[in-house]
Coordinates of N, CA and C and ligand atoms in Angstrom, one line a residue:
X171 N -2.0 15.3 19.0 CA -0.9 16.1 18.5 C -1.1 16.1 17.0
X172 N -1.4 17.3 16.4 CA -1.5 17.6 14.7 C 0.0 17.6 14.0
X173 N -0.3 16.3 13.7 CA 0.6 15.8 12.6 C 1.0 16.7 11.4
X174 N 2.7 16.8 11.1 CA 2.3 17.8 10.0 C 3.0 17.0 9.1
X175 N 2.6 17.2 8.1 CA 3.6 16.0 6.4 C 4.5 17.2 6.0
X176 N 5.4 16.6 6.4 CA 6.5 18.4 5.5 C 7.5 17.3 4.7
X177 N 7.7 18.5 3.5 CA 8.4 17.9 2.2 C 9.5 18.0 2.9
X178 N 10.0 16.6 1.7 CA 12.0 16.2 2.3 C 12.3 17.2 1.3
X179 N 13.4 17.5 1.2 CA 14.3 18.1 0.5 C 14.1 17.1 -0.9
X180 N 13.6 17.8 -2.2 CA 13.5 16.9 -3.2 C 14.8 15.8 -3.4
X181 N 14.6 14.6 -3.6 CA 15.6 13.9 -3.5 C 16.6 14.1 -4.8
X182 N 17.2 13.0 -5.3 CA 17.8 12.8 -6.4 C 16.2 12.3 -7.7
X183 N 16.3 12.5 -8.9 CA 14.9 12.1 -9.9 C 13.7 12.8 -9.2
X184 N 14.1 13.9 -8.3 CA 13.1 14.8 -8.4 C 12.0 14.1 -8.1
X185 N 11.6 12.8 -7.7 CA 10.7 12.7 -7.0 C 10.5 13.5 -5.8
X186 N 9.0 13.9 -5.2 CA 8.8 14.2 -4.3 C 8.4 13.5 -3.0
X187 N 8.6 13.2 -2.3 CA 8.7 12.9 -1.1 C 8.1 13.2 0.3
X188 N 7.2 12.9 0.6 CA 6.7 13.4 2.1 C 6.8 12.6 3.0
X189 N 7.3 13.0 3.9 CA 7.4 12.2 5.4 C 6.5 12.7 6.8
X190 N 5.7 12.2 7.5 CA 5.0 13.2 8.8 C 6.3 13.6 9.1
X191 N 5.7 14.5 10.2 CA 6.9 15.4 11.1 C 7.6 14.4 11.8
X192 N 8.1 15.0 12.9 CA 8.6 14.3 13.9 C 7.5 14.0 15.2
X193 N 6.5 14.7 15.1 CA 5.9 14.7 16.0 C 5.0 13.2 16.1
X194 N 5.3 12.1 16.3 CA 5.0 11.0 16.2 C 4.7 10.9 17.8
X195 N 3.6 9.6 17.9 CA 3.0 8.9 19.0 C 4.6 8.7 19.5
X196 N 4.1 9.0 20.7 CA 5.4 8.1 21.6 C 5.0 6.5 21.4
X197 N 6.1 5.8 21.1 CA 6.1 4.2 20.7 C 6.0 3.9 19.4
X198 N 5.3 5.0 18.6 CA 5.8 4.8 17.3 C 7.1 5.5 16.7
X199 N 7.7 3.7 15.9 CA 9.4 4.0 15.7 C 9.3 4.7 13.6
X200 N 8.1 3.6 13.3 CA 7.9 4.1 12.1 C 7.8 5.1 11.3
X201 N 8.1 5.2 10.2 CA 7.2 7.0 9.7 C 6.5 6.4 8.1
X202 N 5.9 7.2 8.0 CA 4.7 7.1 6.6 C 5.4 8.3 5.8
X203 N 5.3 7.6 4.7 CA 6.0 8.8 3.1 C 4.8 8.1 2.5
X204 N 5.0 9.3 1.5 CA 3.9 9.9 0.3 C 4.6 10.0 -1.1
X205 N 4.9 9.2 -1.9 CA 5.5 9.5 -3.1 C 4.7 9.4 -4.2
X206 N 5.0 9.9 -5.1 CA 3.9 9.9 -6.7 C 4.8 8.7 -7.2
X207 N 4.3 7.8 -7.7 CA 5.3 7.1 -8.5 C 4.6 5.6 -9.1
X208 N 5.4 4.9 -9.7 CA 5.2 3.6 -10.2 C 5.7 2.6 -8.9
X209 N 5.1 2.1 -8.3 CA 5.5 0.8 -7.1 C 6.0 -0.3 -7.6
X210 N 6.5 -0.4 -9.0 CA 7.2 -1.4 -9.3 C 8.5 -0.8 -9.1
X211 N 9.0 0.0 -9.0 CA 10.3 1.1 -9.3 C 10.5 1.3 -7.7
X212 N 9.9 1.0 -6.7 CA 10.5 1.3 -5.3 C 10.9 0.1 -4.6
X213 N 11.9 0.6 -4.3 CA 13.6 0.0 -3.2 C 12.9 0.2 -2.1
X214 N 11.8 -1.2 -1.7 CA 11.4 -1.6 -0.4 C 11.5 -3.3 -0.4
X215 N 11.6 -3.5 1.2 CA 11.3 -5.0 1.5 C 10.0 -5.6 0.7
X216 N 9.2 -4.7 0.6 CA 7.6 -5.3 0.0 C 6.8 -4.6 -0.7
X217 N 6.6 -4.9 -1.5 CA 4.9 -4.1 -2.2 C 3.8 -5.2 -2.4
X218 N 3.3 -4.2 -1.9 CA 2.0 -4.8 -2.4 C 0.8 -4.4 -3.3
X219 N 0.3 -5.6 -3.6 CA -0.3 -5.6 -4.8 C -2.0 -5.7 -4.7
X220 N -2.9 -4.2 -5.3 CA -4.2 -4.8 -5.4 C -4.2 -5.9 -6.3
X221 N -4.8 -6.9 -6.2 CA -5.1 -8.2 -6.9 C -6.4 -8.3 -7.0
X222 N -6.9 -9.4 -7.3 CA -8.3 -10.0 -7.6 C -8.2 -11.4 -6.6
X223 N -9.5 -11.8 -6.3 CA -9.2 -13.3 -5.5 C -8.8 -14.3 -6.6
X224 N -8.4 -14.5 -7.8 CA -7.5 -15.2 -8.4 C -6.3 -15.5 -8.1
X225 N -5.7 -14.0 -8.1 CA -4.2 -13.8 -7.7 C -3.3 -14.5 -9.1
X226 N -4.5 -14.1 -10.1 CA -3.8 -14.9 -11.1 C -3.4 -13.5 -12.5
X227 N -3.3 -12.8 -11.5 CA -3.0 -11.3 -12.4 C -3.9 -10.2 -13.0
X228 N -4.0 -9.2 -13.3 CA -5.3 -8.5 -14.0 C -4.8 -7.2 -14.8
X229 N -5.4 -6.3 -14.4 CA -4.7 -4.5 -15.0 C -4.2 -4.0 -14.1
X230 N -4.2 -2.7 -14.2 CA -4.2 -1.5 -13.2 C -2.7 -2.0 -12.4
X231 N -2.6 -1.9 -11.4 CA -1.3 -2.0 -10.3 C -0.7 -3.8 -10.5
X232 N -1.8 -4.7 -10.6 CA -1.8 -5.6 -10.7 C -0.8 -6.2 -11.8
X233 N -1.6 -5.9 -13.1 CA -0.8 -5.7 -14.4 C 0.4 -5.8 -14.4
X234 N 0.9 -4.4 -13.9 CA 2.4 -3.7 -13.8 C 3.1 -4.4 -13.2
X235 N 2.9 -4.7 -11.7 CA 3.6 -5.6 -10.7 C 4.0 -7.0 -11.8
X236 N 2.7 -8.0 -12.4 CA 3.3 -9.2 -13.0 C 4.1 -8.7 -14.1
X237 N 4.1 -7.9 -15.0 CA 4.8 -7.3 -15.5 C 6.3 -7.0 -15.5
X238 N 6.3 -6.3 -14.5 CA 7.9 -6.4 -14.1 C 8.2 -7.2 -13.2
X239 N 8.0 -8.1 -12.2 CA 8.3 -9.5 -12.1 C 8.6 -10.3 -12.8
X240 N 8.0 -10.5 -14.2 CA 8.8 -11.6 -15.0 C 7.3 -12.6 -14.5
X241 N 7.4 -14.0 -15.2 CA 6.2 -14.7 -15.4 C 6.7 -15.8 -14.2
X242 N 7.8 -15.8 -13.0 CA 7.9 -16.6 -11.9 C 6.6 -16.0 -11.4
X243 N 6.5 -15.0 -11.4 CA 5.3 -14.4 -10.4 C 4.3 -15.5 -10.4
X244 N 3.5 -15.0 -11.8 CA 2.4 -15.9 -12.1 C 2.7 -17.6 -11.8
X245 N 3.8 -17.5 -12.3 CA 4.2 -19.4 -11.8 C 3.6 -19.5 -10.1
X246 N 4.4 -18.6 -9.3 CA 4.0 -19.1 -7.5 C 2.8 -18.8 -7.8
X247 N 1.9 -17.6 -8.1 CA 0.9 -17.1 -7.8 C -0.1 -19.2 -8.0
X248 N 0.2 -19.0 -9.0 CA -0.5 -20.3 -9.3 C -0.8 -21.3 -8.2
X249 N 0.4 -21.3 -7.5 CA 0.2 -22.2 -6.3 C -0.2 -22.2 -5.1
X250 N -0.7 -20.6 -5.0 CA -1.4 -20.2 -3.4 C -3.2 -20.3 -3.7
X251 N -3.9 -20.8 -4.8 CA -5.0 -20.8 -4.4 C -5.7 -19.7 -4.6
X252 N -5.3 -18.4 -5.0 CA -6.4 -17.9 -4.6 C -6.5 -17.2 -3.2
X253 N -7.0 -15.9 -2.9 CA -7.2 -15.6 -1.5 C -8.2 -14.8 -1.6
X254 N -9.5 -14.8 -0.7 CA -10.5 -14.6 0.0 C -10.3 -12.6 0.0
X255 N -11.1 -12.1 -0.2 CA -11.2 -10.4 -0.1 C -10.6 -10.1 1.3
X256 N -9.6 -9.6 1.5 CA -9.1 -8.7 3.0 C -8.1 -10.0 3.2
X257 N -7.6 -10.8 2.4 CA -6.4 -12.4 2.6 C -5.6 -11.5 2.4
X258 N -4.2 -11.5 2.5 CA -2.6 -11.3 1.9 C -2.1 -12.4 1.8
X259 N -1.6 -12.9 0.7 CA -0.6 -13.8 0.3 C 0.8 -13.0 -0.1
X260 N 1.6 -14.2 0.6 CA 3.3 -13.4 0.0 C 3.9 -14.1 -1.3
X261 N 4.7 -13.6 -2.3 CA 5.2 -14.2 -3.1 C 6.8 -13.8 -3.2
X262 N 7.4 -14.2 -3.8 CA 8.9 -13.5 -3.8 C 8.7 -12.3 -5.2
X263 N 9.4 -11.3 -4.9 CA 9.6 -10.5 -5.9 C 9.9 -10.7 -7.6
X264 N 11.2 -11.6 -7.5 CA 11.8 -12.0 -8.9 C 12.5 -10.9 -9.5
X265 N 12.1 -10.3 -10.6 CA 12.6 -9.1 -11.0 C 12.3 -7.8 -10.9
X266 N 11.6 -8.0 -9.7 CA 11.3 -6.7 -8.6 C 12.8 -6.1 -7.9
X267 N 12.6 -4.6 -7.6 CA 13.9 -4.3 -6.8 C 13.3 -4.6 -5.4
X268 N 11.6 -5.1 -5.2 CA 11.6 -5.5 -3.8 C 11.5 -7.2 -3.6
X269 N 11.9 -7.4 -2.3 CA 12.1 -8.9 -2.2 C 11.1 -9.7 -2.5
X270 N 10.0 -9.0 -1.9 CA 8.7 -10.0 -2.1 C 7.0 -9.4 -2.4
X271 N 6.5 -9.7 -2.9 CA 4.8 -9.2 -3.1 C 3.6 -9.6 -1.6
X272 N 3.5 -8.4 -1.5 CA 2.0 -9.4 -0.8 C 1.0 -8.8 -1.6
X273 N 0.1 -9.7 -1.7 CA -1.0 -9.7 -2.7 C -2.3 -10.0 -1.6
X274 N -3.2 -8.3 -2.0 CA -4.3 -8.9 -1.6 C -6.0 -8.2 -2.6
X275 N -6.9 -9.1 -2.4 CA -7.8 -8.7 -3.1 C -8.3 -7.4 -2.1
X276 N -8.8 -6.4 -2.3 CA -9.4 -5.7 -1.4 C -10.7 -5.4 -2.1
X277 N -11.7 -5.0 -1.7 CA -13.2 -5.1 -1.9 C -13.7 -3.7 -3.1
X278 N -14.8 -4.9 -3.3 CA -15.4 -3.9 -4.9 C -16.1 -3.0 -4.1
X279 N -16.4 -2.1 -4.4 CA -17.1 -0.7 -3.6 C -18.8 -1.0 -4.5
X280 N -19.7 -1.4 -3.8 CA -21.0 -1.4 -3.9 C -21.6 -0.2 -3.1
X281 N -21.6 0.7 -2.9 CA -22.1 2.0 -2.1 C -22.1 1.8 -0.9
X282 N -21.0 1.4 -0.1 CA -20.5 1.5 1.1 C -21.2 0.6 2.5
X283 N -22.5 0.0 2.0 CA -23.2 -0.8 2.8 C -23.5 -1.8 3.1
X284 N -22.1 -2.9 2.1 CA -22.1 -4.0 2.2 C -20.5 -4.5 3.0
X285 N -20.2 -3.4 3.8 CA -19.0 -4.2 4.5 C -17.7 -3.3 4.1
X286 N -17.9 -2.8 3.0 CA -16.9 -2.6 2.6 C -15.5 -1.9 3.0
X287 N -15.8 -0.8 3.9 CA -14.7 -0.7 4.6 C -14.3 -1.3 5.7
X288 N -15.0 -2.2 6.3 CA -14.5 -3.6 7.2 C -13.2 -4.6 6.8
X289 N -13.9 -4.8 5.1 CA -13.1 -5.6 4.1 C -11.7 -4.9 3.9
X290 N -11.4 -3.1 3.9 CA -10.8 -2.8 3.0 C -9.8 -3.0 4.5
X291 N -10.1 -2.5 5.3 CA -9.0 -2.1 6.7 C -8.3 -3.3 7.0
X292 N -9.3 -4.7 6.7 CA -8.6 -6.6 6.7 C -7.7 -6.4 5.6
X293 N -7.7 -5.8 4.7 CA -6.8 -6.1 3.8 C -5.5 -5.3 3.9
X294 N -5.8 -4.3 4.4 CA -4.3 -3.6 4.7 C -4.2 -4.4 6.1
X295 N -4.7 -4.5 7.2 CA -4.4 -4.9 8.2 C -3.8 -6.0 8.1
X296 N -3.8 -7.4 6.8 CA -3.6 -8.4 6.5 C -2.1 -8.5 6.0
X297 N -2.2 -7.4 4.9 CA -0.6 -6.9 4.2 C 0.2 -6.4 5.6
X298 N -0.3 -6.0 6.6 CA 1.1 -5.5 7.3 C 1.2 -6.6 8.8
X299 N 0.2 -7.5 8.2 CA 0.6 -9.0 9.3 C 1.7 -9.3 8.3
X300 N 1.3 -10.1 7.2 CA 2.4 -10.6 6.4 C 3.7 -10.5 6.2
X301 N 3.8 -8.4 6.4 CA 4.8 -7.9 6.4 C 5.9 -8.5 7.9
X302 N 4.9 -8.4 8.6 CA 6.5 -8.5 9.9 C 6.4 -10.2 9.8
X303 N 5.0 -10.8 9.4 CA 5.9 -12.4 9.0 C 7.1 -12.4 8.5
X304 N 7.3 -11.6 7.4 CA 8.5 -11.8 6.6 C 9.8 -10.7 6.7
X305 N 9.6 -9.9 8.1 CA 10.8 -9.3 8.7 C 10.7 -8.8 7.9
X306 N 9.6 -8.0 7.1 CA 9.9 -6.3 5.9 C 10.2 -5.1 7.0
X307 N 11.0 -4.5 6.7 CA 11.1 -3.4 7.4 C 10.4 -1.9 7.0
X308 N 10.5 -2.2 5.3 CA 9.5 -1.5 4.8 C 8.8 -1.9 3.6
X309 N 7.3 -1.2 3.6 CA 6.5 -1.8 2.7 C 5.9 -0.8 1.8
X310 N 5.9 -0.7 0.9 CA 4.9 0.2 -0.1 C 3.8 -0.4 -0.4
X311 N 2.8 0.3 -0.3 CA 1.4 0.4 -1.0 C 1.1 0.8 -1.9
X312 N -0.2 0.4 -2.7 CA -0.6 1.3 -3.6 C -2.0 1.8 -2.8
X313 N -2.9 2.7 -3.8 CA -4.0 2.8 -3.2 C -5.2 1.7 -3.5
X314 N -4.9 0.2 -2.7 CA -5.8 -0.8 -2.9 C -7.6 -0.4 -2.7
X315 N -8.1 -1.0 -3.7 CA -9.3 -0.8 -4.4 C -10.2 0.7 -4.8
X316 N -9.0 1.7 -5.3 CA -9.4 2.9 -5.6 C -9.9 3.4 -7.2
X317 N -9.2 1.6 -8.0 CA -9.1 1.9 -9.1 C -10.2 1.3 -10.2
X318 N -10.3 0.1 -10.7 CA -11.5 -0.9 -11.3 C -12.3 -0.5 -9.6
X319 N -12.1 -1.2 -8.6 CA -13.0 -1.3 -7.8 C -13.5 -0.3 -7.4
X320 N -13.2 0.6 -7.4 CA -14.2 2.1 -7.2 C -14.4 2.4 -6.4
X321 N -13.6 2.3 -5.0 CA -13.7 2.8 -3.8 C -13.5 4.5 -3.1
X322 N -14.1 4.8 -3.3 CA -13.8 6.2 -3.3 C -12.6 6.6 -2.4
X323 N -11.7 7.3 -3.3 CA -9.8 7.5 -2.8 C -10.3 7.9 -1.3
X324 N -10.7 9.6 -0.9 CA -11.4 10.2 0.4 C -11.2 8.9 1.9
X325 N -12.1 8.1 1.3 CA -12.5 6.8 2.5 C -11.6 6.1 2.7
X326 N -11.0 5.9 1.5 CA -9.6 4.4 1.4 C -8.8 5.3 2.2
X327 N -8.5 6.1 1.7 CA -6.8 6.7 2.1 C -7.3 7.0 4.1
X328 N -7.9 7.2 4.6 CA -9.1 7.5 5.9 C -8.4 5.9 6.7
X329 N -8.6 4.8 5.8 CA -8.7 3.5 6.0 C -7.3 3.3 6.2
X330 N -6.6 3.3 5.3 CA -5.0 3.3 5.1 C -4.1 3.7 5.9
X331 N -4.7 4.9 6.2 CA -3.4 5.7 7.0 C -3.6 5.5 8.5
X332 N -4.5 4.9 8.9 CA -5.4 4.3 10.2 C -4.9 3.2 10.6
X333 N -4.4 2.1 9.5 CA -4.9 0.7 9.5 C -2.5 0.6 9.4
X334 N -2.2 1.7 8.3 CA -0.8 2.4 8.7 C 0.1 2.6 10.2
X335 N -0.9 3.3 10.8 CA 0.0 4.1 11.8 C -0.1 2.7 13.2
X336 N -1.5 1.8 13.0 CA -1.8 0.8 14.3 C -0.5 -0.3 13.4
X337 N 0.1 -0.8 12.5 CA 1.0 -1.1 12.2 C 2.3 -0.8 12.1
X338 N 2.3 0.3 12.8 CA 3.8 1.1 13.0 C 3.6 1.1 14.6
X339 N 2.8 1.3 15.0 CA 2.8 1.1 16.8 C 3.2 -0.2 17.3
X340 N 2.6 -1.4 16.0 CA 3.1 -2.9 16.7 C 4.6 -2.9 16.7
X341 N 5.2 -2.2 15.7 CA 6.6 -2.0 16.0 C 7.0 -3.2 14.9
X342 N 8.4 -3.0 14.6 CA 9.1 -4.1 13.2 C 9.4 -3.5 12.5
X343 N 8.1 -2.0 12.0 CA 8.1 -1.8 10.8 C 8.9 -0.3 10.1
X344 N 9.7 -0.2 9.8 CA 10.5 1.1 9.5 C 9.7 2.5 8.4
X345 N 9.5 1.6 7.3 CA 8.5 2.7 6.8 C 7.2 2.1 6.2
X346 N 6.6 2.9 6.0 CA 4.9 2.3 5.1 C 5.2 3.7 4.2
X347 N 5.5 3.1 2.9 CA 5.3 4.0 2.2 C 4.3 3.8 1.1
X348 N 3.5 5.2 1.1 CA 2.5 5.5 0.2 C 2.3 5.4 -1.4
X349 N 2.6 4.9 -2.3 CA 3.0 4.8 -3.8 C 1.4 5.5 -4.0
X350 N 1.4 6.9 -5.0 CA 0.4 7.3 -5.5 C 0.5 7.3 -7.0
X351 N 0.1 6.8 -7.8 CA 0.5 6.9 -9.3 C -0.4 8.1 -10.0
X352 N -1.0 9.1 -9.2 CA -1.8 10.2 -9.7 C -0.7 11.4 -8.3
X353 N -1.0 12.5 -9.0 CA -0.9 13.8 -7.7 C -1.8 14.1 -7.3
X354 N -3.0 13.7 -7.5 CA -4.4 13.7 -7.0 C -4.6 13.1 -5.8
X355 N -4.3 11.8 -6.3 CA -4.5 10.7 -4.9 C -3.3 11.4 -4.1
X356 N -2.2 11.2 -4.4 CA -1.0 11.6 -3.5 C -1.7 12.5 -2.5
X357 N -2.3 14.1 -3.0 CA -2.5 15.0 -2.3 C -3.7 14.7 -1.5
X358 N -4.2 13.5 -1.3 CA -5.3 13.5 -0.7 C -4.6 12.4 0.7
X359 N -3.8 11.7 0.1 CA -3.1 11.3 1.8 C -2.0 12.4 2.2
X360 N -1.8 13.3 1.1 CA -1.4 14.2 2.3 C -2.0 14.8 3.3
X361 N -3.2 15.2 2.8 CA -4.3 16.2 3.1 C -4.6 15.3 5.0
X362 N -5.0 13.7 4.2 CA -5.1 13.1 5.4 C -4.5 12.5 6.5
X363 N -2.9 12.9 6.2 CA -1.5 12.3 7.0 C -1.7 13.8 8.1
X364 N -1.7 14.7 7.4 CA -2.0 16.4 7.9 C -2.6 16.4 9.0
X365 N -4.1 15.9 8.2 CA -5.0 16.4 9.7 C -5.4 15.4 10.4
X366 N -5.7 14.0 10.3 CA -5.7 13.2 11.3 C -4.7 13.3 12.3
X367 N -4.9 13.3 13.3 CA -4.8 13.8 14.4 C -4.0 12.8 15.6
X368 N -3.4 12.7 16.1 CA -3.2 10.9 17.3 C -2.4 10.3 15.8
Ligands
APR300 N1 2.0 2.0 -9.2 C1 1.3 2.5 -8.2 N2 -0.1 2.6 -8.2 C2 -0.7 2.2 -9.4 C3 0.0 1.7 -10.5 C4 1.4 1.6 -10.4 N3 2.2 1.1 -11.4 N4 -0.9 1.4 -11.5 C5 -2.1 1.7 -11.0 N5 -2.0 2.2 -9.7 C6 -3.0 2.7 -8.8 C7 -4.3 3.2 -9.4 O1 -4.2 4.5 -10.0 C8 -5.2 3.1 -8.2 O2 -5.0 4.3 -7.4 O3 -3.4 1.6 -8.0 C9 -4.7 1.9 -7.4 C10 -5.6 0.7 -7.5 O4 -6.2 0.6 -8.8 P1 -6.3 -0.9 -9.5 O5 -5.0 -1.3 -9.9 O6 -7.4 -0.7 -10.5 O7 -6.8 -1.8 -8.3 P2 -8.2 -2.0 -7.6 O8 -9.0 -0.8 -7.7 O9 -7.8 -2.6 -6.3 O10 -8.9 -3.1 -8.5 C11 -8.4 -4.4 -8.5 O11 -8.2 -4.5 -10.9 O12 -6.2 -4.8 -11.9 C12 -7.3 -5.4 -11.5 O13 -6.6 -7.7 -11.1 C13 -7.0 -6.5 -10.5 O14 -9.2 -7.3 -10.6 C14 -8.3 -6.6 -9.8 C15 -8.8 -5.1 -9.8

C-alpha cells in the first residue's frame, strides 16, 4: 500500500509538519512526522542523540543536546562508560523539554563496505529498544551519522525509516518523529516516507 506523507495543517510557529497518511500497516498504531527543526526544542518522551563512543559530548547535534541540558548531562554521561557503535545509552533530559536522552554512536561512513549500514540500522534499532525500556511513547531523531560522519542522508534516511516503522509494529510507540535541521534532509525522508511502500 503506497504510503502518502501529506502536510498537517501548518501548526502554531509555522513549523511544518508531516505525518504518513492514514493508510498505515494493519497493527501499526504509530505514525512518523517529519519536521525541520532544532531536537532540542521538541516536546517528546525522548531524543536522541548522534554521539561519539565517548558519550562525553562533541559538535553537530551532539553539541546542542549537552548544550541545552545543562552540564548534569555530562555529569551522568560520565558514568555510563562509553558505548560501543549501534549501543544506546539512556540519560535523563535535565533542562531538556524531553524526559530523557538516548545516546548512540552510529557509524563513520568508510564507503559503505565495512558494515556500515548493519551498524547504522543497530543503532536506531538500539534507540527504539531503549525507548519502550523507558515507556517513551514518543521519540525524536535526528539524522544519526549524516553529519561529521558522512553517511550519505539517501541510505540513512532508507535505514531509518525501515528500522522506524519495524518499531512502530512492536507496538508502545506513539510517534517517531523525524527532527531535520536542513529542508534538504527533511525532503528527502519525505521523498522516502512517500514511496517506500509496506
Ligand atoms: N537538531 C537536529 N538535527 C541537528 C542539530 C539539531 N540541533 N544539529 C545538527 N543536526 C543534524 C545534522 O545536520 C545532521 O543531519 O544532525 C545530523 C547528524 O550530524 P552530526 O551532529 O554531525 O552527527 P554525526 O554525523 O552522527 O557525527 C557524530 O559528531 O558531533 C559529533 O560527538 C559527535 O563525534 C560525534 C560525531
Amino acid at each position: 500500500m503506497l504510503r502518502s506523507a501529506v502536510r498537517d495543517a501548518a501548526p502554531a510557529g509555522g513549523r511544518r509538519r508531516w505525518r504518513e497518511g492514514t493508510g498505515k500497516r494493519a497493527g501499526m498504531t504509530g505514525r512518523i512526522t517529519v519536521v525541520e527543526g532544532d531536537i532540542t526544542e521538541q516536546d517528546v518522551d525522548a531524543i536522541v542523540n548522534a554521539a561519539n563512543p565517548s558519550l562525553l559530548g562533541g559538535g553537530g547535534v551532539d553539541g546542542a543536546i549537552h548544550r541545552a541540558a545543562g552540564p548534569e548531562l555530562l555529569a551522568e554521561c560520565r558514568t555510563l562508560g562509553g558505548a560501543a557503535t549501534g549501543e544506546a545509552k539512556v540519560t535523563r533530559g535535565y533542562r531538556l523539554r524531553a524526559r530523557y536522552v538516548i545516546h548512540t554512536p552510529g557509524p563513520v561512513w568508510r564507503g559503505g563496505r565495512a558494515g556500515e549500514p548493519e551498524l547504522l540500522a543497530r543503532s536506531y534499532a538500539s534507540c527504539f529498544a531503549r525507548a519502550r525500556e523507558i515507556g517513551a511513547r514518543s521519540v525524536a531523531l535526528p539524522a544519526i551519522s549524516t553529519g561529521a560522519y558522512r553517511f550519505p542522508i539517501e541510505a540513512a534516511t532508507v535505514i531509518a525509516v525501515r528500522e522506524a516503522r519495524r518499531a512502530l509494529d512492536a507496538g508502545g510507540l506513539e510517534e517517531v518523529r523525524f527532527v531535520c535541521f536542513t529542508r534538504r534532509d527533511a525532503d528527502v525522508y519525505r521523498r522516502v516516507l512517500a514511496a517506500a511502500p509496506g
